[in-house]
Short mmCIF file of C-alpha atoms and ligand atoms in Angstrom, two decimals:
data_model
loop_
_atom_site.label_atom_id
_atom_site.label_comp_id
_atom_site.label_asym_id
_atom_site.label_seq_id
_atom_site.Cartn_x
_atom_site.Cartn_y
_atom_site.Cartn_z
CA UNK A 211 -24.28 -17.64 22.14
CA UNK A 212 -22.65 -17.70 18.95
CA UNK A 213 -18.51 -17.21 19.64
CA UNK A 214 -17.80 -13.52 18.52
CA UNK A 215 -20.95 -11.60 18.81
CA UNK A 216 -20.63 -9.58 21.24
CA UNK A 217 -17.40 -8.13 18.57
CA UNK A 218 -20.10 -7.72 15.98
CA UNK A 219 -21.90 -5.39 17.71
CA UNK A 220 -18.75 -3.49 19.06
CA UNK A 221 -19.50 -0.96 15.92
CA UNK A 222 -22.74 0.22 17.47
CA UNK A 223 -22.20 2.38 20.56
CA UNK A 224 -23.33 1.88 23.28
CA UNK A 225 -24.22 4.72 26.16
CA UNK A 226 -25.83 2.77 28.88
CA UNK A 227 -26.61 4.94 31.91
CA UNK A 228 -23.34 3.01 33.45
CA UNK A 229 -21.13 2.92 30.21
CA UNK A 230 -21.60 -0.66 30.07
CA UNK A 231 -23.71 -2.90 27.66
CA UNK A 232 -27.26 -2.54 28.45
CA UNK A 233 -28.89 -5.75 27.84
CA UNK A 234 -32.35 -4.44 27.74
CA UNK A 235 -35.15 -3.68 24.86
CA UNK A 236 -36.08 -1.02 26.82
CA UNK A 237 -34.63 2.42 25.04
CA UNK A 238 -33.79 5.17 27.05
CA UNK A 239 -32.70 8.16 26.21
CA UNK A 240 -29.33 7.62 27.87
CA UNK A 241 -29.07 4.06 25.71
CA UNK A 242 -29.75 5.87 22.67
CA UNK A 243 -26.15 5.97 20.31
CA UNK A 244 -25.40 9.06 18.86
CA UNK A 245 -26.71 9.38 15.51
CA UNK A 246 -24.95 10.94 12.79
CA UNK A 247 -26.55 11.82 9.71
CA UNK A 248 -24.84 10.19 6.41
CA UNK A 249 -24.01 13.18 3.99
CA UNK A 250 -25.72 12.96 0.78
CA UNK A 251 -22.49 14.05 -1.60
CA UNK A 252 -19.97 13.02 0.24
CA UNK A 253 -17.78 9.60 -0.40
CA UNK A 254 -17.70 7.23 2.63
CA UNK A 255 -16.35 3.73 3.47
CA UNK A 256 -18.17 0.77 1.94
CA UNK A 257 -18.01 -2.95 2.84
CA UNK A 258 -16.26 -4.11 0.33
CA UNK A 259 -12.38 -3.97 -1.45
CA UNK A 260 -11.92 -2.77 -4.25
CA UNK A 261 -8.29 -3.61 -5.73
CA UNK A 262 -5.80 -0.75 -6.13
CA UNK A 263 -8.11 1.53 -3.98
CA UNK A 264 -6.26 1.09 -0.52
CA UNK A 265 -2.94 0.69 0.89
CA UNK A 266 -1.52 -1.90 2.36
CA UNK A 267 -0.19 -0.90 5.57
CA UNK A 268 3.60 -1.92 6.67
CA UNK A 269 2.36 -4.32 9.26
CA UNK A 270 -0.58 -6.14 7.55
CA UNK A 271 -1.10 -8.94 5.52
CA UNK A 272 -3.96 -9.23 3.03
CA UNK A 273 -5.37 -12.71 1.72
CA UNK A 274 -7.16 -13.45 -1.41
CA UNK A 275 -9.47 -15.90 -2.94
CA UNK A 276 -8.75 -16.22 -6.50
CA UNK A 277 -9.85 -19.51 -6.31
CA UNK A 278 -11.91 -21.42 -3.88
CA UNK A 279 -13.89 -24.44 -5.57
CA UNK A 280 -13.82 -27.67 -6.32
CA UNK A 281 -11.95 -29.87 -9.38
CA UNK A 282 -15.29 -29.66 -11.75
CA UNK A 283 -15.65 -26.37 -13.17
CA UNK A 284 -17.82 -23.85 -12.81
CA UNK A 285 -18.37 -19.88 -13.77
CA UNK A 286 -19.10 -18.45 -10.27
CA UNK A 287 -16.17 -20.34 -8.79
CA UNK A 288 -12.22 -21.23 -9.85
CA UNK A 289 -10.09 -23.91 -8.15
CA UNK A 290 -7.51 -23.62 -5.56
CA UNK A 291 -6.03 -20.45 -5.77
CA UNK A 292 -4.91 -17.70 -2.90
CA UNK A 293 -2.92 -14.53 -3.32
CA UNK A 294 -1.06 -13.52 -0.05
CA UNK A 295 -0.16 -9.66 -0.11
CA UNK A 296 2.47 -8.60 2.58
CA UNK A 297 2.74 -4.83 3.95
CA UNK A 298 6.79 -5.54 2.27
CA UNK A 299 5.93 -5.50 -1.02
CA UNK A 300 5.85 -9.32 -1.65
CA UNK A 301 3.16 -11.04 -3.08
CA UNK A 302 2.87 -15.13 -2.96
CA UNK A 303 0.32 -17.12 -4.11
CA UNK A 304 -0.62 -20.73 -3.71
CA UNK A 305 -1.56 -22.94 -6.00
CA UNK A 306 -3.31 -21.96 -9.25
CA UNK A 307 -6.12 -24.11 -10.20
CA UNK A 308 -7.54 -24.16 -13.23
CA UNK A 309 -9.54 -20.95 -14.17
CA UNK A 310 -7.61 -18.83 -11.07
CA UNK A 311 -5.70 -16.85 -13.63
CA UNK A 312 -8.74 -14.80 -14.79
CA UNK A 313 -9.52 -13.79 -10.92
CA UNK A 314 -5.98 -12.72 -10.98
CA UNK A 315 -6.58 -10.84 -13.92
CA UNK A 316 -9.16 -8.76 -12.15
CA UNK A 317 -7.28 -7.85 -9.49
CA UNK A 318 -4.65 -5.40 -11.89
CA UNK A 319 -1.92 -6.29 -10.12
CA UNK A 320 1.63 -5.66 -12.26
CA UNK A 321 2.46 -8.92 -13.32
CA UNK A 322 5.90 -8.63 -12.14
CA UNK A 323 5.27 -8.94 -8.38
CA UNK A 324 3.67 -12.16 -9.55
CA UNK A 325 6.13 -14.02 -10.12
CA UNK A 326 6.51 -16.76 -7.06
CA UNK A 327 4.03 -19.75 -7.20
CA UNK A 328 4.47 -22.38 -4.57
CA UNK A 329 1.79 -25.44 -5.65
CA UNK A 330 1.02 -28.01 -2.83
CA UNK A 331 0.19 -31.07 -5.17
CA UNK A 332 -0.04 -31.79 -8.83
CA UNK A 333 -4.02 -31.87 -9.44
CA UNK A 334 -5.10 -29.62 -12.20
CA UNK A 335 -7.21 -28.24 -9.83
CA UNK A 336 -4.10 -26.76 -7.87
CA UNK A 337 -1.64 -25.98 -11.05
CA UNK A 338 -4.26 -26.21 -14.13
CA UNK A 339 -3.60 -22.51 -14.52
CA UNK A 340 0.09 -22.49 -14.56
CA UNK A 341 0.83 -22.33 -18.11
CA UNK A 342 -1.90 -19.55 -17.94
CA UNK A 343 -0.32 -17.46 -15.61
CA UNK A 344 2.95 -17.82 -17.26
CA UNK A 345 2.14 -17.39 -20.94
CA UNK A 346 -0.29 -14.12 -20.14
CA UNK A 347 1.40 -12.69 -17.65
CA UNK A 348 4.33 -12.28 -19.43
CA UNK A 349 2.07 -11.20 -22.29
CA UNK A 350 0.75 -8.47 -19.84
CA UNK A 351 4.06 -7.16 -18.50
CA UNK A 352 5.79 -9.66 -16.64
CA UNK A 353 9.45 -9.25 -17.95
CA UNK A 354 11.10 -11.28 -14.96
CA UNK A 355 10.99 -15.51 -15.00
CA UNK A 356 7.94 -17.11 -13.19
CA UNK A 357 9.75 -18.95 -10.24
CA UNK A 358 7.25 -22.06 -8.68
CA UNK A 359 7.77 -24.21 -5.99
CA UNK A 360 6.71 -27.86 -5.74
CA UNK A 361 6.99 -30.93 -4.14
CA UNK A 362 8.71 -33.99 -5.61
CA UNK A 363 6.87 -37.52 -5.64
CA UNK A 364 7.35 -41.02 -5.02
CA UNK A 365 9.39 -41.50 -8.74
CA UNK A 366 10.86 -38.71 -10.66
CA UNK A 367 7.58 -38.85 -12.98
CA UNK A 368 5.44 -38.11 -9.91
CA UNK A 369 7.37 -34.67 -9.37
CA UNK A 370 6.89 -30.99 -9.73
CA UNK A 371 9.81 -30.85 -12.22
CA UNK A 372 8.65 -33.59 -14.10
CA UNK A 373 5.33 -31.78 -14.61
CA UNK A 374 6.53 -28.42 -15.26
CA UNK A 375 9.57 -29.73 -17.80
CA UNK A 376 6.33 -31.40 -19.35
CA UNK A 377 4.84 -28.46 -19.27
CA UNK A 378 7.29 -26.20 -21.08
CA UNK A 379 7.46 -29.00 -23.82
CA UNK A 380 3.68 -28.66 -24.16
CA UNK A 381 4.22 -25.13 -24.86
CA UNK A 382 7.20 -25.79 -27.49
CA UNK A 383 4.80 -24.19 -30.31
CA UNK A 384 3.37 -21.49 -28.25
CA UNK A 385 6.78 -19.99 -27.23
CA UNK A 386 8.62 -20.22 -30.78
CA UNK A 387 5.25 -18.71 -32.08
CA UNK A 388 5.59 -15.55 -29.60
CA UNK A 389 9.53 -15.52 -29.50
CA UNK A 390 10.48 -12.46 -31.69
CA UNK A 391 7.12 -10.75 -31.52
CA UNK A 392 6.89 -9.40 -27.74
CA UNK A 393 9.28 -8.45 -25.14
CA UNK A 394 10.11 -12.33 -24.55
CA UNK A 395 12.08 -11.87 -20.94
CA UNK A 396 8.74 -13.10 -19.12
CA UNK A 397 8.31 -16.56 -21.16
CA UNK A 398 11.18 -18.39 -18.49
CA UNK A 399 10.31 -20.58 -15.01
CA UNK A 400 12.65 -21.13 -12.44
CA UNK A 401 11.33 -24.38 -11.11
CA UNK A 402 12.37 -25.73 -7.22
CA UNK A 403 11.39 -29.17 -6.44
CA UNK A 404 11.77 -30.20 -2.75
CA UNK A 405 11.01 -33.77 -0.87
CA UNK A 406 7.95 -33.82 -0.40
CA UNK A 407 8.90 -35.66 2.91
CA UNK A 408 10.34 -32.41 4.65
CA UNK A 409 9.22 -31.86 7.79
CA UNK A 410 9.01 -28.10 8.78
CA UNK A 411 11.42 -27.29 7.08
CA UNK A 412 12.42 -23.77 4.73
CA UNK A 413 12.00 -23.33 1.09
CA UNK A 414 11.61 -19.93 1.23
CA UNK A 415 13.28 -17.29 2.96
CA UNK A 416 14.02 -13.34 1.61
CA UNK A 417 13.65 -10.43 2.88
CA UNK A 418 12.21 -11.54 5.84
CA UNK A 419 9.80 -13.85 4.66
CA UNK A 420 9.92 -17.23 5.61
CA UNK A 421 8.09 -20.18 4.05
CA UNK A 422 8.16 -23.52 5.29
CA UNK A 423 6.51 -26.93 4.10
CA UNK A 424 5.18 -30.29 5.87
CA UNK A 425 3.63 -33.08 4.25
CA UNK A 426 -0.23 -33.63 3.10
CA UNK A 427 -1.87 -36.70 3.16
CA UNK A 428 -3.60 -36.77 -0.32
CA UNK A 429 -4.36 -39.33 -3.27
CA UNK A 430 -1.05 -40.79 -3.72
CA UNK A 431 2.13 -39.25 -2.17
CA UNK A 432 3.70 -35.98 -3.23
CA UNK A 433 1.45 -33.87 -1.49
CA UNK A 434 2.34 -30.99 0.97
CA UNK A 435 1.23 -27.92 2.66
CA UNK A 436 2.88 -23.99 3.10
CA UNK A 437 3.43 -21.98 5.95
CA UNK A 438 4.55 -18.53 5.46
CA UNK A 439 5.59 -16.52 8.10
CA UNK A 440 6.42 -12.68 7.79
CA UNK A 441 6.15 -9.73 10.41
CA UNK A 442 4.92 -12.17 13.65
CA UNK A 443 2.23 -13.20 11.20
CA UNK A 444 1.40 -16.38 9.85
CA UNK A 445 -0.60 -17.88 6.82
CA UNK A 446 -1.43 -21.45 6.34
CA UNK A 447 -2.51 -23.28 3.56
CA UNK A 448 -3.26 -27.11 3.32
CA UNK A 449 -3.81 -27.39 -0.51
CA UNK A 450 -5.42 -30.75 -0.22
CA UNK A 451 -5.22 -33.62 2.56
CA UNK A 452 -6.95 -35.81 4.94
CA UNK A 453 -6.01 -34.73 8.26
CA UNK A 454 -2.78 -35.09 9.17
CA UNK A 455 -0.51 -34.65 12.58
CA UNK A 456 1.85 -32.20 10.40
CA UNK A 457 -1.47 -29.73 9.85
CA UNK A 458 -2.13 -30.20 13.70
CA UNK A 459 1.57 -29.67 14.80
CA UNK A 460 2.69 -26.79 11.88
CA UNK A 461 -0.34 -25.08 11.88
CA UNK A 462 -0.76 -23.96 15.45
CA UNK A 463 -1.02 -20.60 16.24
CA UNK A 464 -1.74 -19.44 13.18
CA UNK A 465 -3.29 -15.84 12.23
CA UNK A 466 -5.32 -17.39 9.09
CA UNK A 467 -5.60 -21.14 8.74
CA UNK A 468 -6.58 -22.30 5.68
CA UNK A 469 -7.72 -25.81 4.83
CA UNK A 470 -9.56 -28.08 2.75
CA UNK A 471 -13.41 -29.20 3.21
CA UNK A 472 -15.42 -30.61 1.09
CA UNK A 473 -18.72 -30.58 0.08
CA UNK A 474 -21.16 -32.93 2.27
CA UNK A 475 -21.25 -36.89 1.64
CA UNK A 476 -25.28 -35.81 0.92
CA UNK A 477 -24.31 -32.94 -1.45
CA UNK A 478 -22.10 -35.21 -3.53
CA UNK A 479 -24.71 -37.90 -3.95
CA UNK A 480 -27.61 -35.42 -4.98
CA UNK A 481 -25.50 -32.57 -6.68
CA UNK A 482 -22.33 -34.19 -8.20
CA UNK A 483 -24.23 -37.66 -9.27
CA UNK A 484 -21.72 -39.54 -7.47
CA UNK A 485 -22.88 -43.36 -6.04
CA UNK A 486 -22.59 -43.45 -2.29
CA UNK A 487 -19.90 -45.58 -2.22
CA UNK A 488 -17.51 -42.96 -4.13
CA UNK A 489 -19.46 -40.09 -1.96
CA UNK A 490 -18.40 -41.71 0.96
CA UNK A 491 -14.85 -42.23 -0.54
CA UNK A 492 -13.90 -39.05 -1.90
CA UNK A 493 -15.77 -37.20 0.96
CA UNK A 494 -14.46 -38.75 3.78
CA UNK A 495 -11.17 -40.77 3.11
CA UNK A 496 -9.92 -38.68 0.23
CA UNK A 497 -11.15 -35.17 0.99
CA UNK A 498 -11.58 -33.61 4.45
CA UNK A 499 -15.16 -33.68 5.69
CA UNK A 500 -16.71 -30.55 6.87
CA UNK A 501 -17.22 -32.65 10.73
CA UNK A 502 -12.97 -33.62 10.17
CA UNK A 503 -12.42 -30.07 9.30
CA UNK A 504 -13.67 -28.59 12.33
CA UNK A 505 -11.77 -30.87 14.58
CA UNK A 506 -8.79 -30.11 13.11
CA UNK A 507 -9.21 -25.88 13.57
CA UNK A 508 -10.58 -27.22 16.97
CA UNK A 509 -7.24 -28.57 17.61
CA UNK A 510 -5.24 -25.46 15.68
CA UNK A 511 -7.36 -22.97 16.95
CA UNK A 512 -6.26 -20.37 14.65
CA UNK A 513 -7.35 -16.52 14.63
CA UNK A 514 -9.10 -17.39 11.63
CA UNK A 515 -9.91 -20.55 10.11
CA UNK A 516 -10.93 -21.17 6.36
CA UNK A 517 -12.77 -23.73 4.43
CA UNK A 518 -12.42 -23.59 0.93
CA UNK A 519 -12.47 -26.62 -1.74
CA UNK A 520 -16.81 -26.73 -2.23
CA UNK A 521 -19.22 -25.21 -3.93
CA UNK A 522 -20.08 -22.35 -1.65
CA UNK A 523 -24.06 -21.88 -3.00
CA UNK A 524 -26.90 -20.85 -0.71
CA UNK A 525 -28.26 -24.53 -0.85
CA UNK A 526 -25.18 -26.44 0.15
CA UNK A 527 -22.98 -24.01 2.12
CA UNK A 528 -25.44 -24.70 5.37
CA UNK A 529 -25.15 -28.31 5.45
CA UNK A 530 -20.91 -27.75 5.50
CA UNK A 531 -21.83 -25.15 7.87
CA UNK A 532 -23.46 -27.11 10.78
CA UNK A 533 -21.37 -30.15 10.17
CA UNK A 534 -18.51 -28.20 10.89
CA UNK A 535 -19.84 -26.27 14.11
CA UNK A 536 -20.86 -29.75 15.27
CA UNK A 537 -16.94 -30.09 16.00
CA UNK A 538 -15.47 -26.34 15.94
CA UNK A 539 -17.17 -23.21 17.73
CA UNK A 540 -13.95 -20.79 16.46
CA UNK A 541 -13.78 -18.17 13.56
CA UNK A 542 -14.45 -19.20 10.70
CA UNK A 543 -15.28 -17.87 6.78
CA UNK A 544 -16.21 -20.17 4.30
CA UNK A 545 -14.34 -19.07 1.14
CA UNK A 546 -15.62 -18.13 -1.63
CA UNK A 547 -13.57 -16.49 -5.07
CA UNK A 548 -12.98 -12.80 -4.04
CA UNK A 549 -13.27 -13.08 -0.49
CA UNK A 550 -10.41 -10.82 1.17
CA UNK A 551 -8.94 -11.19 4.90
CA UNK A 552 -7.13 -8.34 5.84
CA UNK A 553 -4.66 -9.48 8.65
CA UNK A 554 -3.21 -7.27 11.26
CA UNK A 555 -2.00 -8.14 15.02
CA UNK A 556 -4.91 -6.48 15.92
CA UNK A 557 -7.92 -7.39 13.52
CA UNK A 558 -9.16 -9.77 10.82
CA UNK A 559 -11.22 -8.22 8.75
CA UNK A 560 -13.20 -10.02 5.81
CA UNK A 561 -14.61 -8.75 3.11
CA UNK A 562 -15.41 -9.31 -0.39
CA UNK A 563 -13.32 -7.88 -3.23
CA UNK A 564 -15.72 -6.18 -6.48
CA UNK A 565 -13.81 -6.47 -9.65
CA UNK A 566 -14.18 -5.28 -12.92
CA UNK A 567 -14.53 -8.26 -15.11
CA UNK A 568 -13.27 -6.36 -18.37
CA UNK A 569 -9.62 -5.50 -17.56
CA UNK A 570 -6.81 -4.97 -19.92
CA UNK A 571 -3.35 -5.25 -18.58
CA UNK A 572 -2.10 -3.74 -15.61
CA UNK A 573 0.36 -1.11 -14.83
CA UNK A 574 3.88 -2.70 -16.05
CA UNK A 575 6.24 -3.15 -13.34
CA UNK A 576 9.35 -2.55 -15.48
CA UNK A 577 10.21 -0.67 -18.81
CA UNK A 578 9.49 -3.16 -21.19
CA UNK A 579 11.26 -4.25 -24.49
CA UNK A 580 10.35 -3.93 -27.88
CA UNK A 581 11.09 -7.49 -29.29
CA UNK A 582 13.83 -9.18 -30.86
CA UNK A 583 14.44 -11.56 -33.58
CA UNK A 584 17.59 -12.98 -31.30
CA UNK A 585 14.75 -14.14 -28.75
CA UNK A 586 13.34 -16.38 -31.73
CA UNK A 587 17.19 -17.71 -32.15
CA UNK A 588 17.85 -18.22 -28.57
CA UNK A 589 14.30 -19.67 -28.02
CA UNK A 590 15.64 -22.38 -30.72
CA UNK A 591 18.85 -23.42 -29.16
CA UNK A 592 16.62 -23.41 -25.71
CA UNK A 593 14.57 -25.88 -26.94
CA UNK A 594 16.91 -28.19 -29.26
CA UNK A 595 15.03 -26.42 -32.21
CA UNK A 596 16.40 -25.97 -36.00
CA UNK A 597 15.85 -22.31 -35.92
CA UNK A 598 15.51 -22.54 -39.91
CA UNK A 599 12.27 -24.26 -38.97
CA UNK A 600 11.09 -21.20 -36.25
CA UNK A 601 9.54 -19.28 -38.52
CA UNK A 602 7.31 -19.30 -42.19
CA UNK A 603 8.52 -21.76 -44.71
CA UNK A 604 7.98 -21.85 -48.65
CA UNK A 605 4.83 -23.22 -48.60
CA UNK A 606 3.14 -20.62 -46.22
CA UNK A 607 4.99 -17.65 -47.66
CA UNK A 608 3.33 -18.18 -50.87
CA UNK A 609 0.04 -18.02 -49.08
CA UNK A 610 0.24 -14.33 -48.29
CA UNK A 611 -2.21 -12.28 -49.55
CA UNK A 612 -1.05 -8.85 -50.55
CA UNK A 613 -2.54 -6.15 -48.19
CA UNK A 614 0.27 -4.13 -47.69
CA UNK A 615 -1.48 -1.33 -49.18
CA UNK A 616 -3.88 -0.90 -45.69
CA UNK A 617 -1.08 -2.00 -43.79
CA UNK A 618 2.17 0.37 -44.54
CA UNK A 619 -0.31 3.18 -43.39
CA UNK A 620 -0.45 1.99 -40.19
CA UNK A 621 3.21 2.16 -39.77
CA UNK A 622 3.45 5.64 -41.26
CA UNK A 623 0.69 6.54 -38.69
CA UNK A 624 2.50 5.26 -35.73
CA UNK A 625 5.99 6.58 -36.86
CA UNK A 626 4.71 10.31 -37.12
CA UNK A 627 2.36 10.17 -33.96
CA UNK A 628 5.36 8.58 -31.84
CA UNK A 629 8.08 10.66 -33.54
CA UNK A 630 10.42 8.15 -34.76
CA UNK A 631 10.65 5.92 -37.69
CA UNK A 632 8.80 2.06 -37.32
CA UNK A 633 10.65 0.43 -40.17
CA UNK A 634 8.21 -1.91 -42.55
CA UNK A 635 8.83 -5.48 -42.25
CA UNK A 636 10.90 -6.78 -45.42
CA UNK A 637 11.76 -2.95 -45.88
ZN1 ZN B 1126 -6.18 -32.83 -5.13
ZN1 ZN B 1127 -8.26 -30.30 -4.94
#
């Protein structure tokens, strides 16, 4: 028997003659449940979430897939990416792979409450959506610095600060080209790099939140894993490794275990083109296989485990399914983007989340701003910039085509309808 299903049918009722669970085809009147009939105007539950439509109760923790596939790209699924939602108020996620921010998008969260990133290791597929995160959430309300955690490397170059300094230079244009236009509080990131050698030990810990880190075992070092504690729960997430004795020791007793598996050695060879000797490489050795995965939940027999980091389609998701029940019998999901565990001392429930894919920003979660032409100055001195050059020289200015005509209505319109005077630029 399949681990669990007599819980699966715990939501039909059962009225044996002795009040016990009849295991016979046989109906009887007595083993008949009571049926109610559905209304046919009224709104009932349905097997899904739907974001912003339910509370989050004090005690429970709710887990997100924004992001469950692999380093390749792909529509139906985004890279490493999960939101953790606690019944306090604070929201965490970890990593964001490339293509992750758009899941976040649908969710219409207020950008503000998502504003702490912790990344486990350096691969696009785990931070590639960063710089998206922090340019359009700030462009869609967030008014308070994006703060990231990240593990340091072997050399300075290999680190999270490196990367993220690098980063910020990358976006040198971008910011001086939005400085002075929008409310520009949002466009800062408070960057913590830790050894990526720690043991168990705290990066994080407010109001009564607690997240620790141990080390991965992945490509090169400077790779780690998160555990986050809160409320006698916990949450685990790998981010990528082989298995490791941290996972085993770290992750016991866990209320949702999340770690890496990856496709099939078979699956890589026929659907990713790869020779066998790189399938076998990058499967096996690099990657956690779906038979390694399942004896490492076997050994952290958590309330829930997760597999995320493959292509979760209805052709390949079987093979990662049996290999993995060859080693673990335990609870398991097999992530895909959207897929919601709602965590409670009492219950795991899973679900899928339906989004709307054609969202606008969310509700803001502070007053906002109206911009500045001092952000533009202090962007300049922030980035060692000749704030002469921030800006339109000669030659463009002489490029402007004279439409002011269309335009100064605009600004008359807005004035009257808001009741106060929006001053034409160069007025
Ligand atoms: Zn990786
Ligand atoms: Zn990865």
């Amino acid at each position: 028997m399949i681990a669990g299903t007599a819980a699966l049918y715990a939501s039909y009722p059962s009225r044996s003659v002795d009040g016990g669970f009849t295991p016979s085809l046989v109906a009887t009147a007595n083993a008949q449940p009571a049926f109610e009939v559905p209304s046919s105007t009224k709104a009932r539950e349905r097997d899904a979430y739907y974001p912003n439509s339910e509370d989050l109760r004090p005690d429970e923790m709710r887990v997100i897939a924004c992001g469950s596939g692999m380093p390749t790209t792909r529509a139906a699924q985004a890279a490493a990416c999960f939101l953790v939602e606690l019944g306090n108020g604070d929201k965490f996620l970890f990593d964001i792979g490339s293509g992750s921010a758009e899941r976040i998008s649908s969710l219409q969260i207020p950008y503000n409450y998502l504003d702490k990133v912790f990344i486990g290791h350096l691969h696009t597929d785990h931070f590639g959506a960063l710089h998206d995160l922090f340019i359009g959430g700030a462009l869609m309300g967030r008014n308070v610095p994006l703060r990231v955690w990240g593990p340091s490397g072997a050399t300075p170059e290999l680190g999270t600060a490196y990367a993220l300094d690098h980063m910020n230079k990358m976006l040198t244009w971008d910011l001086a080209g939005r400085a002075g236009y929008t409310d520009f509080r949002g466009y800062r990131m408070d960057v913590t790099e830790f050894d990526f050698k720690l043991v168990n030990e705290v990066v994080y810990q407010e109001n009564g939140v607690t997240i620790r880190t141990f080390p991965a075992i992945h490509a090169i070092d400077g790779s780690v894993s998160y555990a986050l504690e809160w409320n006698g729960l916990k949450f685990v997430f790998s981010s990528d490794t082989y298995p490791n004795k941290w996972f085993i020791e770290y992750a016991r007793d866990a209320d949702l275990a999340i770690h890496e598996c990856f496709i099939a050695v078979p699956d890589l060879v026929r659907k990713m083109k790869f020779t066998p000797e790189s399938a076998l490489l990058v499967g096996t050795q690099v990657h956690t296989a779906p038979e390694a995965f399942g004896k490492v939940m076997s050994a952290v027999k958590p309330r829930m485990a997760v597999a995320y980091h493959f292509f979760n389609d209805f052709d390949t998701s079987p093979a990662v399914f049996e290999r993995i029940r060859r080693t673990y019998d335990g609870p398991l999901s097999l992530a895909n983007d959207f897929m919601v565990w709602n965590v409670t001392k009492e219950d795991i429930r899973v679900r899928m989340a339906v989004v709307d894919d054609h969202t606008w920003a969310p509700p803001l979660g502070a007053p906002p701003q109206p911009p500045s032409l001092q952000d533009r100055k202090d962007f300049a001195a922030r980035a060692g910039l000749d704030a002469s050059k921030v800006g339109f020289g000669e030659f463009t200015k002489q490029g402007f085509w004279d439409v002011d005509d269309v335009l100064r209505p605009i600004y008359q319109e807005a004035s009257e309808a808001v009741g106060r005077e929006f001053k034409y630029p160069g007025d």
